[in-house]
Tab-separated table of N, CA and C in Angstrom:
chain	number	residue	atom	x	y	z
A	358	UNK	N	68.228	-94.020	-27.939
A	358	UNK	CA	67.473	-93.981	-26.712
A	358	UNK	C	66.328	-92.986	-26.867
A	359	UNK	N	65.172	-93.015	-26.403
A	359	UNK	CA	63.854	-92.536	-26.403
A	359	UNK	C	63.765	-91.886	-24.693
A	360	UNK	N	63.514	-90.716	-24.890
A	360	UNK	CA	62.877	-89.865	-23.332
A	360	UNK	C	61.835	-89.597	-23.120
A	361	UNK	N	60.809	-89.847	-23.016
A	361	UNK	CA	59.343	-89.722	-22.702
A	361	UNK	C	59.081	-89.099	-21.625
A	362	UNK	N	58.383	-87.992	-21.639
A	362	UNK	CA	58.308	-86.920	-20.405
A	362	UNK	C	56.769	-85.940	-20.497
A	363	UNK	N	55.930	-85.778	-20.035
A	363	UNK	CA	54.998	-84.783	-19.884
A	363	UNK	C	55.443	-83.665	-19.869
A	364	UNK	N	56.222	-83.333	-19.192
A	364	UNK	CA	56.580	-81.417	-19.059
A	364	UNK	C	57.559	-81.733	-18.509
A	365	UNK	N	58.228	-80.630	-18.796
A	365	UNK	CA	59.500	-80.083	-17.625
A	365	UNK	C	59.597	-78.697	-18.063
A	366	UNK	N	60.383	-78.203	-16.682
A	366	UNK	CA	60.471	-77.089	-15.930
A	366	UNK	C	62.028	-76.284	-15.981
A	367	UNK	N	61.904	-75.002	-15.644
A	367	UNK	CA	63.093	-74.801	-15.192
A	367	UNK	C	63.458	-73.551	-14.304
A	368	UNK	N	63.881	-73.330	-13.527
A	368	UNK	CA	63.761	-71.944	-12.691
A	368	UNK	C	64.902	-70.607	-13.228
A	369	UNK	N	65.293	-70.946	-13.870
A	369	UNK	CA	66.053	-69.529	-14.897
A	369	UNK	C	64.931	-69.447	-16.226
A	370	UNK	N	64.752	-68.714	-16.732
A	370	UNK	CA	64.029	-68.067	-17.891
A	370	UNK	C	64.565	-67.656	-19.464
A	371	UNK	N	65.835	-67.909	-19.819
A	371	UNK	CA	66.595	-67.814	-21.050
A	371	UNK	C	66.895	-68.840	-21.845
A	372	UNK	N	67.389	-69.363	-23.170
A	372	UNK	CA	67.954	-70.437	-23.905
A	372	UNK	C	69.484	-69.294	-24.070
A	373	UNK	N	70.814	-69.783	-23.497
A	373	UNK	CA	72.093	-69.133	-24.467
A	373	UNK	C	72.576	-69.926	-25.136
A	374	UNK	N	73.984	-69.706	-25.940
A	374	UNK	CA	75.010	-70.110	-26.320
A	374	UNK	C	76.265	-69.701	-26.156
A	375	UNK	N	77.223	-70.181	-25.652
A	375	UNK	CA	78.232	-70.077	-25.413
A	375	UNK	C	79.080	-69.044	-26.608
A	376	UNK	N	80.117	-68.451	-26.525
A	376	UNK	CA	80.784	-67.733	-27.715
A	376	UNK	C	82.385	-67.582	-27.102
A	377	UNK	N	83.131	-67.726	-27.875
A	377	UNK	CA	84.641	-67.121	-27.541
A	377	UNK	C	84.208	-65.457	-27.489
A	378	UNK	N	84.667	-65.142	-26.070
A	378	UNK	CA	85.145	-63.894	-26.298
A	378	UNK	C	86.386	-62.666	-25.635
A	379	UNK	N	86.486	-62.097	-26.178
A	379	UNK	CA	87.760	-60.556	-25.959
A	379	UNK	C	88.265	-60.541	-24.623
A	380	UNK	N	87.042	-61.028	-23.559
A	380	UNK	CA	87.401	-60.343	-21.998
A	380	UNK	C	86.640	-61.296	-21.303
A	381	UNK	N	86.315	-61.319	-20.378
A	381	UNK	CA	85.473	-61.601	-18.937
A	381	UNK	C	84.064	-60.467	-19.534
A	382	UNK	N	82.989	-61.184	-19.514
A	382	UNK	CA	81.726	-59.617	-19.205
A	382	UNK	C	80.868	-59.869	-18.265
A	383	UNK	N	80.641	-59.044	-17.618
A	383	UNK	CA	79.511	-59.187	-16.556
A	383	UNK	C	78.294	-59.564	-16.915
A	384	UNK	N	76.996	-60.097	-16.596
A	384	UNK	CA	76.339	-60.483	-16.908
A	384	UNK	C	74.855	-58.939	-16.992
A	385	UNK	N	74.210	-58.796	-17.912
A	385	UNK	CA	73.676	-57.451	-18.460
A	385	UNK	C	74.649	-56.589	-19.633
A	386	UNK	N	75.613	-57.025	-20.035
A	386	UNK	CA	76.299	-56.633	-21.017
A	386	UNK	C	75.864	-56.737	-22.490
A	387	UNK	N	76.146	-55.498	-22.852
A	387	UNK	CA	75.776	-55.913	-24.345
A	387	UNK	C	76.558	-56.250	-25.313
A	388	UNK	N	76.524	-57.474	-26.032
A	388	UNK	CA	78.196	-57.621	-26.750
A	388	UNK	C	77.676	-57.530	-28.263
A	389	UNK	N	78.788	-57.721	-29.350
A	389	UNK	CA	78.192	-57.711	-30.716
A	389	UNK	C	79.156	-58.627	-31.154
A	390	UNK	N	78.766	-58.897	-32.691
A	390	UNK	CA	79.679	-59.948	-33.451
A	390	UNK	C	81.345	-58.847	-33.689
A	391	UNK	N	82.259	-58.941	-33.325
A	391	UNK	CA	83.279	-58.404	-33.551
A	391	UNK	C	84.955	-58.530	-32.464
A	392	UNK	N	85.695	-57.857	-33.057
A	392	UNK	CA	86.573	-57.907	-32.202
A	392	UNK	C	87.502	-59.384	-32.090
A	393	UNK	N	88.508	-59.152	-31.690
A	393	UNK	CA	89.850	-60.402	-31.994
A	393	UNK	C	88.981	-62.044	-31.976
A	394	UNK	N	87.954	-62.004	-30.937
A	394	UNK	CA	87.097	-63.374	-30.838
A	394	UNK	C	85.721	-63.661	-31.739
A	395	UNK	N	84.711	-64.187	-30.990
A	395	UNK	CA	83.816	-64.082	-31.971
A	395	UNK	C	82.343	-62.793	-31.586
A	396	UNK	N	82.872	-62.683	-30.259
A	396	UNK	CA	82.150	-61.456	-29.446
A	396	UNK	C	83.168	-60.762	-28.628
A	397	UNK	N	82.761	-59.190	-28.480
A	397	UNK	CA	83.268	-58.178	-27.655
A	397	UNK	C	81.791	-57.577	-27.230
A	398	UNK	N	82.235	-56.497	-26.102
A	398	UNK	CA	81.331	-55.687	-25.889
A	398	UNK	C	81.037	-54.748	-26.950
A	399	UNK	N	80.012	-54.208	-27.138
A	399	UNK	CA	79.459	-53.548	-27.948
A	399	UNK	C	79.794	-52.019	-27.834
A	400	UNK	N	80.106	-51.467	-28.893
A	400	UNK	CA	80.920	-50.262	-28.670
A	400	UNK	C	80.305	-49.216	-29.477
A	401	UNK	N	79.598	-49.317	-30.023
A	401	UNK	CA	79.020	-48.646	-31.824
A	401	UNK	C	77.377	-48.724	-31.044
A	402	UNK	N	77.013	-47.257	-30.849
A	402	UNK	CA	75.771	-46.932	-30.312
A	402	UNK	C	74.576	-47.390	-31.752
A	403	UNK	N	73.110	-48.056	-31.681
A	403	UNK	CA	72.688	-48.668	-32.843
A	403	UNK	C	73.470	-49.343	-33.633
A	404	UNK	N	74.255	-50.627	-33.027
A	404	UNK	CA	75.093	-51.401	-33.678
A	404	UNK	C	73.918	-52.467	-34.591
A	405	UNK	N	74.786	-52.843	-35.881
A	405	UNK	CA	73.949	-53.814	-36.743
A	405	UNK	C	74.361	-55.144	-36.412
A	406	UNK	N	75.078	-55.664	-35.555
A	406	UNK	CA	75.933	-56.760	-35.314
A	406	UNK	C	76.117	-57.084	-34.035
A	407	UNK	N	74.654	-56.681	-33.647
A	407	UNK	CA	74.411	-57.040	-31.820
A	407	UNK	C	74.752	-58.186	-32.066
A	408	UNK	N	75.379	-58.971	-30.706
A	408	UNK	CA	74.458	-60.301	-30.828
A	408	UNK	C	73.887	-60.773	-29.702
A	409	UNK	N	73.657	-59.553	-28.665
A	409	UNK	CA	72.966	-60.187	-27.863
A	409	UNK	C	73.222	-59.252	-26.375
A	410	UNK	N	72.891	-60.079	-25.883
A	410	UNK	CA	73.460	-59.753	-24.062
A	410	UNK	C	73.854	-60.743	-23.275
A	411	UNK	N	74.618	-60.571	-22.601
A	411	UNK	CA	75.285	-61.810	-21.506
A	411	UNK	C	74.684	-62.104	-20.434
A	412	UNK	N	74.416	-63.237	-20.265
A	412	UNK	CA	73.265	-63.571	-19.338
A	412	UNK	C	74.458	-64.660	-17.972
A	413	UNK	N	73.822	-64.999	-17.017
A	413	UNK	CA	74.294	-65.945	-15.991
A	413	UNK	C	73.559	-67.035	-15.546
A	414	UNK	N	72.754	-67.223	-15.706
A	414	UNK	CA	72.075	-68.789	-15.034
A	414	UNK	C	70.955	-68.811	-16.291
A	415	UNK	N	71.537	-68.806	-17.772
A	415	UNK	CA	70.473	-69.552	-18.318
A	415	UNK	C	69.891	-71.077	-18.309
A	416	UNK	N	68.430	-71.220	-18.577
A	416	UNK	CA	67.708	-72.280	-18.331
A	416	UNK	C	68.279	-73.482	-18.555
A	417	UNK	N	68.728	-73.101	-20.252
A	417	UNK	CA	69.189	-74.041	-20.737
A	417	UNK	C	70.686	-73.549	-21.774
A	418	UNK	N	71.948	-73.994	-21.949
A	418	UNK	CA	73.135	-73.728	-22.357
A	418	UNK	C	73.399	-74.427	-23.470
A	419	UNK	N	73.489	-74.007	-24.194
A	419	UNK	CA	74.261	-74.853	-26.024
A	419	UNK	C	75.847	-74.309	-25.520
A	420	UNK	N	75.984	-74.859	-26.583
A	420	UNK	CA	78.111	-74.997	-26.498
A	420	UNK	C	78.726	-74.861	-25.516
A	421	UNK	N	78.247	-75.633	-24.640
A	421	UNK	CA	78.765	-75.546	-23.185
A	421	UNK	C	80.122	-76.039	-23.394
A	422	UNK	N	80.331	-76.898	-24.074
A	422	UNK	CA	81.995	-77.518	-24.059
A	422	UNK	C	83.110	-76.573	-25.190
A	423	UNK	N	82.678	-75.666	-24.897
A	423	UNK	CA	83.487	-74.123	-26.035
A	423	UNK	C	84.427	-74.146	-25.204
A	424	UNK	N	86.091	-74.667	-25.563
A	424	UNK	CA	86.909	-74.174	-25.379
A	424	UNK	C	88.001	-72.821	-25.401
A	425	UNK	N	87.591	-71.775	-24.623
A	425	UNK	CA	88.845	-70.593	-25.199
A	425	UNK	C	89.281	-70.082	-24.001
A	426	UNK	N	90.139	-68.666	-24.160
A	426	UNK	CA	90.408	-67.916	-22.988
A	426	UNK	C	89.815	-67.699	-22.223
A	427	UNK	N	88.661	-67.041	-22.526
A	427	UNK	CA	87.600	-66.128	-22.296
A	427	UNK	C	86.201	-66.797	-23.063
A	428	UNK	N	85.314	-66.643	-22.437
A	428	UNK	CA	83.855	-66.710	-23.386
A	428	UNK	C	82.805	-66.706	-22.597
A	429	UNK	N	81.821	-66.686	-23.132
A	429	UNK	CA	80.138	-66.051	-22.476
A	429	UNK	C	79.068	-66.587	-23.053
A	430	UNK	N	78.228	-66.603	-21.976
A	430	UNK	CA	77.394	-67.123	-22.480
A	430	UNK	C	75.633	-65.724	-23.093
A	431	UNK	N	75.830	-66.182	-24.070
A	431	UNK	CA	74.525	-64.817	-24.592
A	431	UNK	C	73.224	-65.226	-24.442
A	432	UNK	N	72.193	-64.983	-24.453
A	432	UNK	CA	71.067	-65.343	-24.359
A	432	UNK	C	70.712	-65.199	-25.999
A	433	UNK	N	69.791	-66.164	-25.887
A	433	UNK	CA	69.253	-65.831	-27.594
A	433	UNK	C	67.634	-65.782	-27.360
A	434	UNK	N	66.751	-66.626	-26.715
A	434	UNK	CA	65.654	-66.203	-26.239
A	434	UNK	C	65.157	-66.212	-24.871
A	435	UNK	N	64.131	-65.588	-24.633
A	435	UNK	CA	63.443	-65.668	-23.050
A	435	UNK	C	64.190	-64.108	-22.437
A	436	UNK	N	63.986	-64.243	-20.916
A	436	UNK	CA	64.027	-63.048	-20.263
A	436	UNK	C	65.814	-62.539	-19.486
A	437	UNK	N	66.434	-61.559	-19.583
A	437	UNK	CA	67.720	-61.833	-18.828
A	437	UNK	C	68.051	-60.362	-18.342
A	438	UNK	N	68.082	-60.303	-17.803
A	438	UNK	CA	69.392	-58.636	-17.040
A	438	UNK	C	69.695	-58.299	-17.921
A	439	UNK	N	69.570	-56.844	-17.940
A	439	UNK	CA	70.319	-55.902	-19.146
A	439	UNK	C	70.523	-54.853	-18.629
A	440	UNK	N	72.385	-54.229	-18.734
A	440	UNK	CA	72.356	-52.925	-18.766
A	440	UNK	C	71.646	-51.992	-19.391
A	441	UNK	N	71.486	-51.042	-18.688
A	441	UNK	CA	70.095	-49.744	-19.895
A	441	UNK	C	71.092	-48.231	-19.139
A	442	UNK	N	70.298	-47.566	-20.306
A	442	UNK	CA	70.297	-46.061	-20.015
A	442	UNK	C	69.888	-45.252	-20.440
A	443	UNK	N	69.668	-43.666	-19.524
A	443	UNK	CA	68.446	-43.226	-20.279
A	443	UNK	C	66.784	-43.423	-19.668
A	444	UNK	N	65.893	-43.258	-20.985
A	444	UNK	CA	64.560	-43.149	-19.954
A	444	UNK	C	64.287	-44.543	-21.248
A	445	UNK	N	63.496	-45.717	-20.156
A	445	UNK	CA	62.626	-46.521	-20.982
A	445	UNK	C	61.931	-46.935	-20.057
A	446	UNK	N	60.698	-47.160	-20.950
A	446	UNK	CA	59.301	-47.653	-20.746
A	446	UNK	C	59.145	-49.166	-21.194
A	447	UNK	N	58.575	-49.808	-20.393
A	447	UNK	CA	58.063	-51.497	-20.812
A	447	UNK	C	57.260	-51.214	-22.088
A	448	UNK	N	58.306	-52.378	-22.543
A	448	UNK	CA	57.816	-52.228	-24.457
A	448	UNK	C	58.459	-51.655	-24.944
A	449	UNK	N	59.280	-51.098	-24.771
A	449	UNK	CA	60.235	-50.285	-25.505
A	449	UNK	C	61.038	-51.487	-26.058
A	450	UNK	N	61.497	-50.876	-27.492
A	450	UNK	CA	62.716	-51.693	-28.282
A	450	UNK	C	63.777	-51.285	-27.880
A	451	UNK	N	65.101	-52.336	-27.657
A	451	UNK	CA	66.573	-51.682	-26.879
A	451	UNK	C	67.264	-52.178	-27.724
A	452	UNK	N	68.228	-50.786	-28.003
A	452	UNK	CA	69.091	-51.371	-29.434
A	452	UNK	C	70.635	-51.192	-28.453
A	453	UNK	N	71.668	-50.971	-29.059
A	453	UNK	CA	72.798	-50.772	-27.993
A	453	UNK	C	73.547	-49.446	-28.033
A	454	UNK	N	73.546	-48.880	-26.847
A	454	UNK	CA	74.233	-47.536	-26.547
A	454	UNK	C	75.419	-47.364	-26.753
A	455	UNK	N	76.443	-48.196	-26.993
A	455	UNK	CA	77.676	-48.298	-27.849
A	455	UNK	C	78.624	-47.923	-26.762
A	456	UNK	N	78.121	-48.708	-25.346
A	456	UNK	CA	78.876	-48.406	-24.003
A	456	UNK	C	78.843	-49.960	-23.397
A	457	UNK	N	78.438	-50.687	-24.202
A	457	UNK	CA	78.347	-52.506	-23.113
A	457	UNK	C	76.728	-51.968	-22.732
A	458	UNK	N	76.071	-50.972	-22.861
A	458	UNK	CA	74.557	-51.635	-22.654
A	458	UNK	C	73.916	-50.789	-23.331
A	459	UNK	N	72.300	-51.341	-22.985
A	459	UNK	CA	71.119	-50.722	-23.926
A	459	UNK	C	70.362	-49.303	-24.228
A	460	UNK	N	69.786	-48.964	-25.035
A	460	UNK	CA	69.072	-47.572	-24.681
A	460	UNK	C	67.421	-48.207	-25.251
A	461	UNK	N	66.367	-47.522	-25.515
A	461	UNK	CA	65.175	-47.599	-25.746
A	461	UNK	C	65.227	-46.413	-27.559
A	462	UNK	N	64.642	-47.400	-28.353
A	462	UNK	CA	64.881	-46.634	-29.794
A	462	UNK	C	63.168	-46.677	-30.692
A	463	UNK	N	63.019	-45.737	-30.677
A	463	UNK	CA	61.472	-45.832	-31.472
A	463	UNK	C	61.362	-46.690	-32.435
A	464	UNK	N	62.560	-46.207	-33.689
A	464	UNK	CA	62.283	-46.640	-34.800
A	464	UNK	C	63.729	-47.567	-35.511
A	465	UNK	N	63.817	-48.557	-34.804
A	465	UNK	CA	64.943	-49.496	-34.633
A	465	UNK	C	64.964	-50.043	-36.182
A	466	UNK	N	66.338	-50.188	-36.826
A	466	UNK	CA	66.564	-50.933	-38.172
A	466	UNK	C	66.958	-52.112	-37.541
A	467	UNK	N	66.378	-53.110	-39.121
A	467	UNK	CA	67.393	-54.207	-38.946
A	467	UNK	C	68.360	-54.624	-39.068
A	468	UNK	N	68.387	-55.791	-37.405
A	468	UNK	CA	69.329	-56.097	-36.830
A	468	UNK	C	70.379	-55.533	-35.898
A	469	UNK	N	69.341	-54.600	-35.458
A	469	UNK	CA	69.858	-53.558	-34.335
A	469	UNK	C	68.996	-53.959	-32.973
A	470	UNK	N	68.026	-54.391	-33.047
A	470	UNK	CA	67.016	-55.027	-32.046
A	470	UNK	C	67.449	-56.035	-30.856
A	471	UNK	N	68.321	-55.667	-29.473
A	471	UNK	CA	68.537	-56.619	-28.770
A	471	UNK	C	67.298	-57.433	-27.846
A	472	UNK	N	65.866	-56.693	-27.823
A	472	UNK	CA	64.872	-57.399	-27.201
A	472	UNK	C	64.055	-55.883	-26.774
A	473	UNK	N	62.907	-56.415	-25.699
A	473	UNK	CA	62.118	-55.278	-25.339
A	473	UNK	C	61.981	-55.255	-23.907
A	474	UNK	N	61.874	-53.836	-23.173
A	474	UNK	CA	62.507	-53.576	-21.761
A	474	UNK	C	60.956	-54.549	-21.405
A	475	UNK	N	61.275	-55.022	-20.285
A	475	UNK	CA	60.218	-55.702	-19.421
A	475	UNK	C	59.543	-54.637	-18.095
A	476	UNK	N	60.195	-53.638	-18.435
A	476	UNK	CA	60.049	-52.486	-17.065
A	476	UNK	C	60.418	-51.205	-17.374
A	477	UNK	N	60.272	-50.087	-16.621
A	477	UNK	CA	60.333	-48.725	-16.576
A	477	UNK	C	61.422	-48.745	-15.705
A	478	UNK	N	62.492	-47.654	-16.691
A	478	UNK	CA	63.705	-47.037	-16.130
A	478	UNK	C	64.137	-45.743	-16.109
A	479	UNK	N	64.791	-45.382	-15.409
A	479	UNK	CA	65.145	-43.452	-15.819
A	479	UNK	C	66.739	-43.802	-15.287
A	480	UNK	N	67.588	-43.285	-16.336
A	480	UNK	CA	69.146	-43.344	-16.167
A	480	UNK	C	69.626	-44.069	-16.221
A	481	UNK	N	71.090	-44.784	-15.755
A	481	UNK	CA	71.617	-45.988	-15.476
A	481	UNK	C	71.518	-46.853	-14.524
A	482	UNK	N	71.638	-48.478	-15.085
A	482	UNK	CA	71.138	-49.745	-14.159
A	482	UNK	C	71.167	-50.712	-15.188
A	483	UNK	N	70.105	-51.348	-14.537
A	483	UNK	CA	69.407	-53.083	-15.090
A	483	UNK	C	68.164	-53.005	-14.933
A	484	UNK	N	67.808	-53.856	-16.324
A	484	UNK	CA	66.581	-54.126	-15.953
A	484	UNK	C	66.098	-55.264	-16.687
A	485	UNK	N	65.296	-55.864	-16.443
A	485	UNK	CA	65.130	-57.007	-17.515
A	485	UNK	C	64.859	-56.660	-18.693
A	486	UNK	N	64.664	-57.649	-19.956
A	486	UNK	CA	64.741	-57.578	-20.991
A	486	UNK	C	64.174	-58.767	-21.856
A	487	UNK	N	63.423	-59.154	-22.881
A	487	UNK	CA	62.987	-60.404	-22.925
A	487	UNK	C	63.995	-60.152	-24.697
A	488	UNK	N	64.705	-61.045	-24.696
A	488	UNK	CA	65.384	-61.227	-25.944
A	488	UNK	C	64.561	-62.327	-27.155
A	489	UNK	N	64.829	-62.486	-27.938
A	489	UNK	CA	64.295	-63.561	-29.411
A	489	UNK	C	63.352	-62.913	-30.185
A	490	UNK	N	61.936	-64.014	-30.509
A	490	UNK	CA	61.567	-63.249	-31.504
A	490	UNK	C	60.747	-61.854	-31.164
A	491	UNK	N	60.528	-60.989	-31.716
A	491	UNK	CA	60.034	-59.739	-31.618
A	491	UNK	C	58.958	-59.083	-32.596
């Protein structure tokens, strides 16, 4: 079958994928590759094995039919809620505070890079975050 379409739209702003994981996470969480599933929250402040953040109404969902206990959906590109902490500035690189959310890091290695703050923060919260390429 063939779909022929000019444009389309969507009113959430992310692409995720689904993942088995450890617990329930709220959505702004930062999780990494580890732990009994295939994601946990992120525990290891500048972790190398982010994989992301947990998002809630992405645009669009891959592995939606992931069967497990538990699982989440991560964002892999576009914009989503992120725990932060600490002082950051829009543009800042957010690697993970090794608490379930982000901090702002000058000089980030790879594969520590969860995306870049979309806004100015001082302490703990949310704030957006645009995740992919960088």
């Amino acid at each position: 079958a063939t779909l022929t379409g000019t444009a389309t739209s969507a009113q959430y702003a992310d692409l995720a994928e689904m993942y088995s994981a450890d617990a329930e996470y709220a959505p702004g969480t930062v999780v990494h590759f580890g732990g009994d599933q295939e994601v946990s929250e992120c525990d290891t402040d500048g972790c190398k094995s982010v994989a992301g953040v947990v998002t809630s109404n992405p645009a669009y969902l891959m592995n939606n039919g992931l069967e497990a206990e538990h699982k989440c959906a991560v964002a892999l590109v576009g914009r989503v809620p992120c725990k932060v902490q600490g002082s950051v500035k829009k543009g800042d690189m957010m690697v993970s505070a090794g608490n379930g959310a982000a901090r702002s890091e000058d000089d980030p290695k790879m594969g520590q890079v969860i995306g870049k703050a979309l806004e100015d923060h001082e302490g703990e919260g949310t704030i957006e975050v645009v995740v992919g390429r960088m």
